[in-house]
PDB file of N, CA and C in Angstrom:
ATOM      1  N   UNK A   1      -8.294  19.475  -6.249  1.00  0.00           N
ATOM      2  CA  UNK A   1      -8.034  20.793  -6.800  1.00  0.00           C
ATOM      3  C   UNK A   1      -7.901  21.800  -5.662  1.00  0.00           C
ATOM      4  N   UNK A   2      -6.905  22.599  -5.725  1.00  0.00           N
ATOM      5  CA  UNK A   2      -6.639  23.668  -4.764  1.00  0.00           C
ATOM      6  C   UNK A   2      -7.522  24.851  -5.120  1.00  0.00           C
ATOM      7  N   UNK A   3      -8.203  25.441  -4.149  1.00  0.00           N
ATOM      8  CA  UNK A   3      -9.068  26.592  -4.406  1.00  0.00           C
ATOM      9  C   UNK A   3      -8.250  27.880  -4.347  1.00  0.00           C
ATOM     10  N   UNK A   4      -8.456  28.738  -5.330  1.00  0.00           N
ATOM     11  CA  UNK A   4      -7.748  30.014  -5.343  1.00  0.00           C
ATOM     12  C   UNK A   4      -8.351  30.944  -4.302  1.00  0.00           C
ATOM     13  N   UNK A   5      -7.500  31.408  -3.376  1.00  0.00           N
ATOM     14  CA  UNK A   5      -7.916  32.334  -2.332  1.00  0.00           C
ATOM     15  C   UNK A   5      -7.061  33.588  -2.343  1.00  0.00           C
ATOM     16  N   UNK A   6      -6.432  33.874  -3.463  1.00  0.00           N
ATOM     17  CA  UNK A   6      -5.554  35.026  -3.535  1.00  0.00           C
ATOM     18  C   UNK A   6      -4.105  34.611  -3.317  1.00  0.00           C
ATOM     19  N   UNK A   7      -3.256  35.621  -3.257  1.00  0.00           N
ATOM     20  CA  UNK A   7      -1.828  35.386  -3.067  1.00  0.00           C
ATOM     21  C   UNK A   7      -1.439  35.816  -1.658  1.00  0.00           C
ATOM     22  N   UNK A   8      -0.482  35.125  -1.092  1.00  0.00           N
ATOM     23  CA  UNK A   8      -0.036  35.434   0.266  1.00  0.00           C
ATOM     24  C   UNK A   8       0.971  36.577   0.252  1.00  0.00           C
ATOM     25  N   UNK A   9       1.140  37.179   1.393  1.00  0.00           N
ATOM     26  CA  UNK A   9       2.152  38.229   1.521  1.00  0.00           C
ATOM     27  C   UNK A   9       3.541  37.639   1.283  1.00  0.00           C
ATOM     28  N   UNK A  10       3.745  36.396   1.665  1.00  0.00           N
ATOM     29  CA  UNK A  10       5.035  35.729   1.439  1.00  0.00           C
ATOM     30  C   UNK A  10       5.341  35.653  -0.055  1.00  0.00           C
ATOM     31  N   UNK A  11       4.337  35.315  -0.860  1.00  0.00           N
ATOM     32  CA  UNK A  11       4.528  35.254  -2.308  1.00  0.00           C
ATOM     33  C   UNK A  11       4.814  36.619  -2.902  1.00  0.00           C
ATOM     34  N   UNK A  12       4.092  37.629  -2.437  1.00  0.00           N
ATOM     35  CA  UNK A  12       4.321  38.989  -2.927  1.00  0.00           C
ATOM     36  C   UNK A  12       5.693  39.498  -2.512  1.00  0.00           C
ATOM     37  N   UNK A  13       6.115  39.146  -1.304  1.00  0.00           N
ATOM     38  CA  UNK A  13       7.459  39.522  -0.852  1.00  0.00           C
ATOM     39  C   UNK A  13       8.531  38.859  -1.716  1.00  0.00           C
ATOM     40  N   UNK A  14       8.278  37.621  -2.124  1.00  0.00           N
ATOM     41  CA  UNK A  14       9.215  36.923  -2.998  1.00  0.00           C
ATOM     42  C   UNK A  14       9.439  37.730  -4.277  1.00  0.00           C
ATOM     43  N   UNK A  15       8.355  38.235  -4.863  1.00  0.00           N
ATOM     44  CA  UNK A  15       8.483  39.001  -6.112  1.00  0.00           C
ATOM     45  C   UNK A  15       9.261  40.295  -5.899  1.00  0.00           C
ATOM     46  N   UNK A  16       9.116  40.912  -4.743  1.00  0.00           N
ATOM     47  CA  UNK A  16       9.919  42.104  -4.443  1.00  0.00           C
ATOM     48  C   UNK A  16      11.377  41.714  -4.233  1.00  0.00           C
ATOM     49  N   UNK A  17      11.596  40.636  -3.512  1.00  0.00           N
ATOM     50  CA  UNK A  17      12.959  40.208  -3.184  1.00  0.00           C
ATOM     51  C   UNK A  17      13.744  39.733  -4.403  1.00  0.00           C
ATOM     52  N   UNK A  18      13.047  39.143  -5.383  1.00  0.00           N
ATOM     53  CA  UNK A  18      13.763  38.652  -6.570  1.00  0.00           C
ATOM     54  C   UNK A  18      14.345  39.811  -7.378  1.00  0.00           C
ATOM     55  N   UNK A  19      13.761  40.990  -7.255  1.00  0.00           N
ATOM     56  CA  UNK A  19      14.333  42.170  -7.934  1.00  0.00           C
ATOM     57  C   UNK A  19      15.690  42.525  -7.344  1.00  0.00           C
ATOM     58  N   UNK A  20      15.812  42.377  -6.037  1.00  0.00           N
ATOM     59  CA  UNK A  20      17.044  42.729  -5.331  1.00  0.00           C
ATOM     60  C   UNK A  20      18.061  41.595  -5.411  1.00  0.00           C
ATOM     61  N   UNK A  21      17.578  40.375  -5.265  1.00  0.00           N
ATOM     62  CA  UNK A  21      18.436  39.187  -5.212  1.00  0.00           C
ATOM     63  C   UNK A  21      18.273  38.371  -6.488  1.00  0.00           C
ATOM     64  N   UNK A  22      18.541  38.963  -7.617  1.00  0.00           N
ATOM     65  CA  UNK A  22      18.278  38.340  -8.900  1.00  0.00           C
ATOM     66  C   UNK A  22      19.438  37.432  -9.302  1.00  0.00           C
ATOM     67  N   UNK A  23      19.513  36.284  -8.624  1.00  0.00           N
ATOM     68  CA  UNK A  23      20.586  35.330  -8.906  1.00  0.00           C
ATOM     69  C   UNK A  23      20.055  33.908  -8.785  1.00  0.00           C
ATOM     70  N   UNK A  24      20.691  32.999  -9.477  1.00  0.00           N
ATOM     71  CA  UNK A  24      20.280  31.602  -9.431  1.00  0.00           C
ATOM     72  C   UNK A  24      20.406  31.009  -8.030  1.00  0.00           C
ATOM     73  N   UNK A  25      21.501  31.253  -7.307  1.00  0.00           N
ATOM     74  CA  UNK A  25      21.579  30.698  -5.950  1.00  0.00           C
ATOM     75  C   UNK A  25      20.431  31.175  -5.042  1.00  0.00           C
ATOM     76  N   UNK A  26      20.094  32.463  -5.121  1.00  0.00           N
ATOM     77  CA  UNK A  26      18.999  32.971  -4.296  1.00  0.00           C
ATOM     78  C   UNK A  26      17.676  32.335  -4.713  1.00  0.00           C
ATOM     79  N   UNK A  27      17.430  32.260  -6.024  1.00  0.00           N
ATOM     80  CA  UNK A  27      16.191  31.658  -6.515  1.00  0.00           C
ATOM     81  C   UNK A  27      16.098  30.200  -6.083  1.00  0.00           C
ATOM     82  N   UNK A  28      17.169  29.458  -6.244  1.00  0.00           N
ATOM     83  CA  UNK A  28      17.158  28.046  -5.850  1.00  0.00           C
ATOM     84  C   UNK A  28      16.866  27.886  -4.360  1.00  0.00           C
ATOM     85  N   UNK A  29      17.419  28.765  -3.551  1.00  0.00           N
ATOM     86  CA  UNK A  29      17.200  28.709  -2.105  1.00  0.00           C
ATOM     87  C   UNK A  29      15.738  29.014  -1.740  1.00  0.00           C
ATOM     88  N   UNK A  30      15.068  29.821  -2.548  1.00  0.00           N
ATOM     89  CA  UNK A  30      13.697  30.242  -2.266  1.00  0.00           C
ATOM     90  C   UNK A  30      12.677  29.619  -3.230  1.00  0.00           C
ATOM     91  N   UNK A  31      13.090  28.599  -3.910  1.00  0.00           N
ATOM     92  CA  UNK A  31      12.223  27.954  -4.916  1.00  0.00           C
ATOM     93  C   UNK A  31      10.915  27.448  -4.315  1.00  0.00           C
ATOM     94  N   UNK A  32      10.948  26.952  -3.110  1.00  0.00           N
ATOM     95  CA  UNK A  32       9.719  26.429  -2.502  1.00  0.00           C
ATOM     96  C   UNK A  32       8.683  27.535  -2.298  1.00  0.00           C
ATOM     97  N   UNK A  33       9.137  28.752  -1.987  1.00  0.00           N
ATOM     98  CA  UNK A  33       8.208  29.882  -1.861  1.00  0.00           C
ATOM     99  C   UNK A  33       7.571  30.158  -3.221  1.00  0.00           C
ATOM    100  N   UNK A  34       8.373  30.195  -4.259  1.00  0.00           N
ATOM    101  CA  UNK A  34       7.882  30.408  -5.618  1.00  0.00           C
ATOM    102  C   UNK A  34       6.843  29.343  -5.984  1.00  0.00           C
ATOM    103  N   UNK A  35       7.171  28.082  -5.740  1.00  0.00           N
ATOM    104  CA  UNK A  35       6.268  26.981  -6.102  1.00  0.00           C
ATOM    105  C   UNK A  35       4.969  27.001  -5.304  1.00  0.00           C
ATOM    106  N   UNK A  36       5.063  27.172  -3.987  1.00  0.00           N
ATOM    107  CA  UNK A  36       3.888  27.049  -3.117  1.00  0.00           C
ATOM    108  C   UNK A  36       3.062  28.327  -2.996  1.00  0.00           C
ATOM    109  N   UNK A  37       3.711  29.465  -2.999  1.00  0.00           N
ATOM    110  CA  UNK A  37       3.003  30.720  -2.751  1.00  0.00           C
ATOM    111  C   UNK A  37       2.613  31.467  -4.022  1.00  0.00           C
ATOM    112  N   UNK A  38       3.192  31.093  -5.153  1.00  0.00           N
ATOM    113  CA  UNK A  38       2.860  31.770  -6.409  1.00  0.00           C
ATOM    114  C   UNK A  38       2.322  30.800  -7.463  1.00  0.00           C
ATOM    115  N   UNK A  39       3.070  29.771  -7.786  1.00  0.00           N
ATOM    116  CA  UNK A  39       2.649  28.873  -8.864  1.00  0.00           C
ATOM    117  C   UNK A  39       1.409  28.077  -8.480  1.00  0.00           C
ATOM    118  N   UNK A  40       1.360  27.551  -7.293  1.00  0.00           N
ATOM    119  CA  UNK A  40       0.178  26.789  -6.867  1.00  0.00           C
ATOM    120  C   UNK A  40      -1.093  27.649  -6.916  1.00  0.00           C
ATOM    121  N   UNK A  41      -1.093  28.866  -6.368  1.00  0.00           N
ATOM    122  CA  UNK A  41      -2.294  29.696  -6.503  1.00  0.00           C
ATOM    123  C   UNK A  41      -2.611  30.071  -7.963  1.00  0.00           C
ATOM    124  N   UNK A  42      -1.584  30.333  -8.771  1.00  0.00           N
ATOM    125  CA  UNK A  42      -1.830  30.640 -10.186  1.00  0.00           C
ATOM    126  C   UNK A  42      -2.508  29.457 -10.872  1.00  0.00           C
ATOM    127  N   UNK A  43      -2.059  28.243 -10.583  1.00  0.00           N
ATOM    128  CA  UNK A  43      -2.683  27.058 -11.187  1.00  0.00           C
ATOM    129  C   UNK A  43      -4.143  26.948 -10.770  1.00  0.00           C
ATOM    130  N   UNK A  44      -4.414  27.209  -9.503  1.00  0.00           N
ATOM    131  CA  UNK A  44      -5.795  27.165  -9.018  1.00  0.00           C
ATOM    132  C   UNK A  44      -6.646  28.227  -9.710  1.00  0.00           C
ATOM    133  N   UNK A  45      -6.088  29.412  -9.901  1.00  0.00           N
ATOM    134  CA  UNK A  45      -6.812  30.484 -10.570  1.00  0.00           C
ATOM    135  C   UNK A  45      -7.131  30.107 -12.012  1.00  0.00           C
ATOM    136  N   UNK A  46      -6.165  29.534 -12.711  1.00  0.00           N
ATOM    137  CA  UNK A  46      -6.399  29.091 -14.094  1.00  0.00           C
ATOM    138  C   UNK A  46      -7.514  28.049 -14.124  1.00  0.00           C
ATOM    139  N   UNK A  47      -7.463  27.081 -13.211  1.00  0.00           N
ATOM    140  CA  UNK A  47      -8.490  26.038 -13.184  1.00  0.00           C
ATOM    141  C   UNK A  47      -9.874  26.623 -12.919  1.00  0.00           C
ATOM    142  N   UNK A  48      -9.953  27.600 -12.045  1.00  0.00           N
ATOM    143  CA  UNK A  48     -11.246  28.213 -11.732  1.00  0.00           C
ATOM    144  C   UNK A  48     -11.763  29.077 -12.885  1.00  0.00           C
ATOM    145  N   UNK A  49     -10.892  29.722 -13.619  1.00  0.00           N
ATOM    146  CA  UNK A  49     -11.308  30.574 -14.726  1.00  0.00           C
ATOM    147  C   UNK A  49     -11.592  29.795 -16.008  1.00  0.00           C
ATOM    148  N   UNK A  50     -11.047  28.604 -16.127  1.00  0.00           N
ATOM    149  CA  UNK A  50     -11.136  27.829 -17.369  1.00  0.00           C
ATOM    150  C   UNK A  50     -12.557  27.653 -17.895  1.00  0.00           C
ATOM    151  N   UNK A  51     -13.540  27.246 -17.100  1.00  0.00           N
ATOM    152  CA  UNK A  51     -14.883  27.056 -17.678  1.00  0.00           C
ATOM    153  C   UNK A  51     -15.433  28.328 -18.341  1.00  0.00           C
ATOM    154  N   UNK A  52     -15.238  29.462 -17.715  1.00  0.00           N
ATOM    155  CA  UNK A  52     -15.726  30.716 -18.295  1.00  0.00           C
ATOM    156  C   UNK A  52     -14.929  31.114 -19.529  1.00  0.00           C
ATOM    157  N   UNK A  53     -13.625  30.896 -19.504  1.00  0.00           N
ATOM    158  CA  UNK A  53     -12.795  31.265 -20.653  1.00  0.00           C
ATOM    159  C   UNK A  53     -13.124  30.382 -21.860  1.00  0.00           C
ATOM    160  N   UNK A  54     -13.449  29.124 -21.627  1.00  0.00           N
ATOM    161  CA  UNK A  54     -13.811  28.242 -22.738  1.00  0.00           C
ATOM    162  C   UNK A  54     -15.157  28.623 -23.352  1.00  0.00           C
ATOM    163  N   UNK A  55     -15.985  29.334 -22.611  1.00  0.00           N
ATOM    164  CA  UNK A  55     -17.230  29.860 -23.191  1.00  0.00           C
ATOM    165  C   UNK A  55     -16.920  30.960 -24.205  1.00  0.00           C
ATOM    166  N   UNK A  56     -15.824  31.667 -23.990  1.00  0.00           N
ATOM    167  CA  UNK A  56     -15.412  32.731 -24.909  1.00  0.00           C
ATOM    168  C   UNK A  56     -14.795  32.137 -26.168  1.00  0.00           C
ATOM    169  N   UNK A  57     -13.907  31.149 -25.970  1.00  0.00           N
ATOM    170  CA  UNK A  57     -13.232  30.516 -27.109  1.00  0.00           C
ATOM    171  C   UNK A  57     -12.840  29.102 -26.702  1.00  0.00           C
ATOM    172  N   UNK A  58     -13.455  28.116 -27.340  1.00  0.00           N
ATOM    173  CA  UNK A  58     -13.201  26.709 -27.002  1.00  0.00           C
ATOM    174  C   UNK A  58     -11.794  26.259 -27.364  1.00  0.00           C
ATOM    175  N   UNK A  59     -11.066  27.073 -28.123  1.00  0.00           N
ATOM    176  CA  UNK A  59      -9.708  26.709 -28.535  1.00  0.00           C
ATOM    177  C   UNK A  59      -8.633  27.286 -27.614  1.00  0.00           C
ATOM    178  N   UNK A  60      -9.012  27.988 -26.566  1.00  0.00           N
ATOM    179  CA  UNK A  60      -8.020  28.540 -25.641  1.00  0.00           C
ATOM    180  C   UNK A  60      -7.185  27.433 -25.014  1.00  0.00           C
ATOM    181  N   UNK A  61      -5.910  27.721 -24.848  1.00  0.00           N
ATOM    182  CA  UNK A  61      -5.029  26.868 -24.061  1.00  0.00           C
ATOM    183  C   UNK A  61      -5.418  27.070 -22.598  1.00  0.00           C
ATOM    184  N   UNK A  62      -5.756  26.005 -21.904  1.00  0.00           N
ATOM    185  CA  UNK A  62      -6.203  26.133 -20.512  1.00  0.00           C
ATOM    186  C   UNK A  62      -5.411  25.255 -19.541  1.00  0.00           C
ATOM    187  N   UNK A  63      -4.364  24.618 -20.016  1.00  0.00           N
ATOM    188  CA  UNK A  63      -3.550  23.820 -19.081  1.00  0.00           C
ATOM    189  C   UNK A  63      -2.878  24.761 -18.092  1.00  0.00           C
ATOM    190  N   UNK A  64      -3.032  24.517 -16.796  1.00  0.00           N
ATOM    191  CA  UNK A  64      -2.412  25.391 -15.798  1.00  0.00           C
ATOM    192  C   UNK A  64      -0.922  25.092 -15.646  1.00  0.00           C
ATOM    193  N   UNK A  65      -0.169  25.438 -16.675  1.00  0.00           N
ATOM    194  CA  UNK A  65       1.251  25.106 -16.714  1.00  0.00           C
ATOM    195  C   UNK A  65       2.070  26.337 -17.097  1.00  0.00           C
ATOM    196  N   UNK A  66       3.287  26.354 -16.618  1.00  0.00           N
ATOM    197  CA  UNK A  66       4.221  27.426 -16.968  1.00  0.00           C
ATOM    198  C   UNK A  66       4.523  27.317 -18.456  1.00  0.00           C
ATOM    199  N   UNK A  67       4.455  28.428 -19.136  1.00  0.00           N
ATOM    200  CA  UNK A  67       4.682  28.451 -20.576  1.00  0.00           C
ATOM    201  C   UNK A  67       3.426  28.209 -21.388  1.00  0.00           C
ATOM    202  N   UNK A  68       2.347  27.810 -20.736  1.00  0.00           N
ATOM    203  CA  UNK A  68       1.056  27.615 -21.414  1.00  0.00           C
ATOM    204  C   UNK A  68       0.122  28.745 -21.014  1.00  0.00           C
ATOM    205  N   UNK A  69      -0.335  28.747 -19.769  1.00  0.00           N
ATOM    206  CA  UNK A  69      -1.204  29.820 -19.276  1.00  0.00           C
ATOM    207  C   UNK A  69      -0.505  30.686 -18.235  1.00  0.00           C
ATOM    208  N   UNK A  70       0.529  30.172 -17.629  1.00  0.00           N
ATOM    209  CA  UNK A  70       1.258  30.896 -16.577  1.00  0.00           C
ATOM    210  C   UNK A  70       2.610  31.340 -17.137  1.00  0.00           C
ATOM    211  N   UNK A  71       2.933  32.600 -16.907  1.00  0.00           N
ATOM    212  CA  UNK A  71       4.188  33.137 -17.436  1.00  0.00           C
ATOM    213  C   UNK A  71       5.400  32.489 -16.774  1.00  0.00           C
ATOM    214  N   UNK A  72       6.501  32.517 -17.489  1.00  0.00           N
ATOM    215  CA  UNK A  72       7.773  32.030 -16.954  1.00  0.00           C
ATOM    216  C   UNK A  72       8.398  33.131 -16.111  1.00  0.00           C
ATOM    217  N   UNK A  73       9.054  32.766 -15.042  1.00  0.00           N
ATOM    218  CA  UNK A  73       9.774  33.750 -14.235  1.00  0.00           C
ATOM    219  C   UNK A  73      11.165  33.998 -14.825  1.00  0.00           C
ATOM    220  N   UNK A  74      11.671  33.023 -15.568  1.00  0.00           N
ATOM    221  CA  UNK A  74      12.989  33.172 -16.193  1.00  0.00           C
ATOM    222  C   UNK A  74      12.888  34.094 -17.397  1.00  0.00           C
ATOM    223  N   UNK A  75      13.789  35.021 -17.477  1.00  0.00           N
ATOM    224  CA  UNK A  75      13.802  35.975 -18.583  1.00  0.00           C
ATOM    225  C   UNK A  75      14.667  35.452 -19.727  1.00  0.00           C
ATOM    226  N   UNK A  76      14.277  35.782 -20.939  1.00  0.00           N
ATOM    227  CA  UNK A  76      15.108  35.527 -22.114  1.00  0.00           C
ATOM    228  C   UNK A  76      15.943  36.791 -22.311  1.00  0.00           C
ATOM    229  N   UNK A  77      17.190  36.724 -21.947  1.00  0.00           N
ATOM    230  CA  UNK A  77      18.047  37.913 -21.957  1.00  0.00           C
ATOM    231  C   UNK A  77      18.837  38.076 -23.253  1.00  0.00           C
ATOM    232  N   UNK A  78      18.647  37.201 -24.213  1.00  0.00           N
ATOM    233  CA  UNK A  78      19.447  37.246 -25.441  1.00  0.00           C
ATOM    234  C   UNK A  78      19.342  38.572 -26.172  1.00  0.00           C
ATOM    235  N   UNK A  79      18.144  39.127 -26.244  1.00  0.00           N
ATOM    236  CA  UNK A  79      17.939  40.331 -27.046  1.00  0.00           C
ATOM    237  C   UNK A  79      17.494  41.523 -26.201  1.00  0.00           C
ATOM    238  N   UNK A  80      17.739  41.460 -24.924  1.00  0.00           N
ATOM    239  CA  UNK A  80      17.277  42.506 -24.011  1.00  0.00           C
ATOM    240  C   UNK A  80      18.446  43.268 -23.410  1.00  0.00           C
ATOM    241  N   UNK A  81      18.232  44.542 -23.188  1.00  0.00           N
ATOM    242  CA  UNK A  81      19.248  45.334 -22.484  1.00  0.00           C
ATOM    243  C   UNK A  81      19.285  44.954 -21.008  1.00  0.00           C
ATOM    244  N   UNK A  82      18.130  44.562 -20.475  1.00  0.00           N
ATOM    245  CA  UNK A  82      18.036  44.131 -19.079  1.00  0.00           C
ATOM    246  C   UNK A  82      18.468  42.672 -19.007  1.00  0.00           C
ATOM    247  N   UNK A  83      19.577  42.402 -18.372  1.00  0.00           N
ATOM    248  CA  UNK A  83      20.119  41.050 -18.290  1.00  0.00           C
ATOM    249  C   UNK A  83      19.759  40.337 -16.981  1.00  0.00           C
ATOM    250  N   UNK A  84      18.741  40.834 -16.286  1.00  0.00           N
ATOM    251  CA  UNK A  84      18.274  40.160 -15.071  1.00  0.00           C
ATOM    252  C   UNK A  84      17.821  38.751 -15.430  1.00  0.00           C
ATOM    253  N   UNK A  85      18.148  37.793 -14.586  1.00  0.00           N
ATOM    254  CA  UNK A  85      17.783  36.405 -14.863  1.00  0.00           C
ATOM    255  C   UNK A  85      16.303  36.131 -14.663  1.00  0.00           C
ATOM    256  N   UNK A  86      15.679  36.840 -13.711  1.00  0.00           N
ATOM    257  CA  UNK A  86      14.305  36.549 -13.328  1.00  0.00           C
ATOM    258  C   UNK A  86      13.431  37.790 -13.389  1.00  0.00           C
ATOM    259  N   UNK A  87      12.171  37.575 -13.714  1.00  0.00           N
ATOM    260  CA  UNK A  87      11.191  38.660 -13.698  1.00  0.00           C
ATOM    261  C   UNK A  87      10.701  38.858 -12.265  1.00  0.00           C
ATOM    262  N   UNK A  88      10.224  40.043 -11.980  1.00  0.00           N
ATOM    263  CA  UNK A  88       9.661  40.313 -10.651  1.00  0.00           C
ATOM    264  C   UNK A  88       8.137  40.388 -10.714  1.00  0.00           C
ATOM    265  N   UNK A  89       7.561  39.839 -11.765  1.00  0.00           N
ATOM    266  CA  UNK A  89       6.106  39.780 -11.899  1.00  0.00           C
ATOM    267  C   UNK A  89       5.735  38.527 -12.682  1.00  0.00           C
ATOM    268  N   UNK A  90       4.536  38.075 -12.456  1.00  0.00           N
ATOM    269  CA  UNK A  90       3.988  36.920 -13.156  1.00  0.00           C
ATOM    270  C   UNK A  90       2.610  37.295 -13.683  1.00  0.00           C
ATOM    271  N   UNK A  91       2.143  36.578 -14.679  1.00  0.00           N
ATOM    272  CA  UNK A  91       0.812  36.816 -15.223  1.00  0.00           C
ATOM    273  C   UNK A  91       0.300  35.521 -15.821  1.00  0.00           C
ATOM    274  N   UNK A  92      -0.966  35.522 -16.161  1.00  0.00           N
ATOM    275  CA  UNK A  92      -1.513  34.375 -16.867  1.00  0.00           C
ATOM    276  C   UNK A  92      -2.165  34.848 -18.152  1.00  0.00           C
ATOM    277  N   UNK A  93      -2.270  33.933 -19.089  1.00  0.00           N
ATOM    278  CA  UNK A  93      -2.881  34.246 -20.376  1.00  0.00           C
ATOM    279  C   UNK A  93      -3.822  33.125 -20.786  1.00  0.00           C
ATOM    280  N   UNK A  94      -4.853  33.521 -21.482  1.00  0.00           N
ATOM    281  CA  UNK A  94      -5.714  32.566 -22.162  1.00  0.00           C
ATOM    282  C   UNK A  94      -5.694  32.981 -23.626  1.00  0.00           C
ATOM    283  N   UNK A  95      -5.134  32.122 -24.452  1.00  0.00           N
ATOM    284  CA  UNK A  95      -5.041  32.389 -25.880  1.00  0.00           C
ATOM    285  C   UNK A  95      -4.999  31.061 -26.620  1.00  0.00           C
ATOM    286  N   UNK A  96      -5.160  31.130 -27.911  1.00  0.00           N
ATOM    287  CA  UNK A  96      -5.090  29.916 -28.718  1.00  0.00           C
ATOM    288  C   UNK A  96      -3.639  29.439 -28.808  1.00  0.00           C
ATOM    289  N   UNK A  97      -3.435  28.124 -28.813  1.00  0.00           N
ATOM    290  CA  UNK A  97      -2.067  27.589 -28.851  1.00  0.00           C
ATOM    291  C   UNK A  97      -1.507  27.505 -30.261  1.00  0.00           C
ATOM    292  N   UNK A  98      -1.266  28.653 -30.856  1.00  0.00           N
ATOM    293  CA  UNK A  98      -0.683  28.654 -32.197  1.00  0.00           C
ATOM    294  C   UNK A  98       0.209  29.869 -32.362  1.00  0.00           C
ATOM    295  N   UNK A  99       0.987  29.859 -33.393  1.00  0.00           N
ATOM    296  CA  UNK A  99       1.876  30.988 -33.669  1.00  0.00           C
ATOM    297  C   UNK A  99       1.083  32.237 -34.037  1.00  0.00           C
ATOM    298  N   UNK A 100      -0.098  32.055 -34.587  1.00  0.00           N
ATOM    299  CA  UNK A 100      -0.923  33.177 -35.021  1.00  0.00           C
ATOM    300  C   UNK A 100      -1.985  33.525 -33.983  1.00  0.00           C
ATOM    301  N   UNK A 101      -1.666  33.385 -32.713  1.00  0.00           N
ATOM    302  CA  UNK A 101      -2.643  33.641 -31.656  1.00  0.00           C
ATOM    303  C   UNK A 101      -3.113  35.089 -31.651  1.00  0.00           C
ATOM    304  N   UNK A 102      -2.356  35.988 -32.262  1.00  0.00           N
ATOM    305  CA  UNK A 102      -2.732  37.404 -32.272  1.00  0.00           C
ATOM    306  C   UNK A 102      -3.958  37.677 -33.143  1.00  0.00           C
ATOM    307  N   UNK A 103      -4.359  36.726 -33.938  1.00  0.00           N
ATOM    308  CA  UNK A 103      -5.519  36.888 -34.828  1.00  0.00           C
ATOM    309  C   UNK A 103      -6.835  36.511 -34.152  1.00  0.00           C
ATOM    310  N   UNK A 104      -6.787  36.090 -32.891  1.00  0.00           N
ATOM    311  CA  UNK A 104      -7.987  35.665 -32.165  1.00  0.00           C
ATOM    312  C   UNK A 104      -7.991  36.310 -30.784  1.00  0.00           C
ATOM    313  N   UNK A 105      -9.097  36.205 -30.061  1.00  0.00           N
ATOM    314  CA  UNK A 105      -9.128  36.795 -28.722  1.00  0.00           C
ATOM    315  C   UNK A 105      -8.040  36.209 -27.825  1.00  0.00           C
ATOM    316  N   UNK A 106      -7.484  37.056 -26.995  1.00  0.00           N
ATOM    317  CA  UNK A 106      -6.485  36.626 -26.010  1.00  0.00           C
ATOM    318  C   UNK A 106      -6.678  37.472 -24.761  1.00  0.00           C
ATOM    319  N   UNK A 107      -6.533  36.868 -23.622  1.00  0.00           N
ATOM    320  CA  UNK A 107      -6.710  37.572 -22.342  1.00  0.00           C
ATOM    321  C   UNK A 107      -5.459  37.414 -21.511  1.00  0.00           C
ATOM    322  N   UNK A 108      -4.952  38.546 -21.027  1.00  0.00           N
ATOM    323  CA  UNK A 108      -3.749  38.571 -20.193  1.00  0.00           C
ATOM    324  C   UNK A 108      -4.129  39.057 -18.810  1.00  0.00           C
TER     325      UNK A 108
END
């Protein structure tokens, strides 16, 4: 297990740069930065927080995976005025894995 020690300046720079260079070719070229400097630390953070979050609600989704506890960087542009392909921020959530998750505690 990788220990969460925060995010690197390289990872934070990636999030700033994706706002300017919001294209698939740029993202593909910098994918390793995204994977190593952002996703890997986010997974470690989820793993470290999981025991405490399960004390709050044993039904929380705690898999350290994109689309489960870690937000997707790809935007759904179908119904948005902003047609940017990628988000310039990431977050994690602990919530129940159901359509009615709004009826129970959730942490963002």
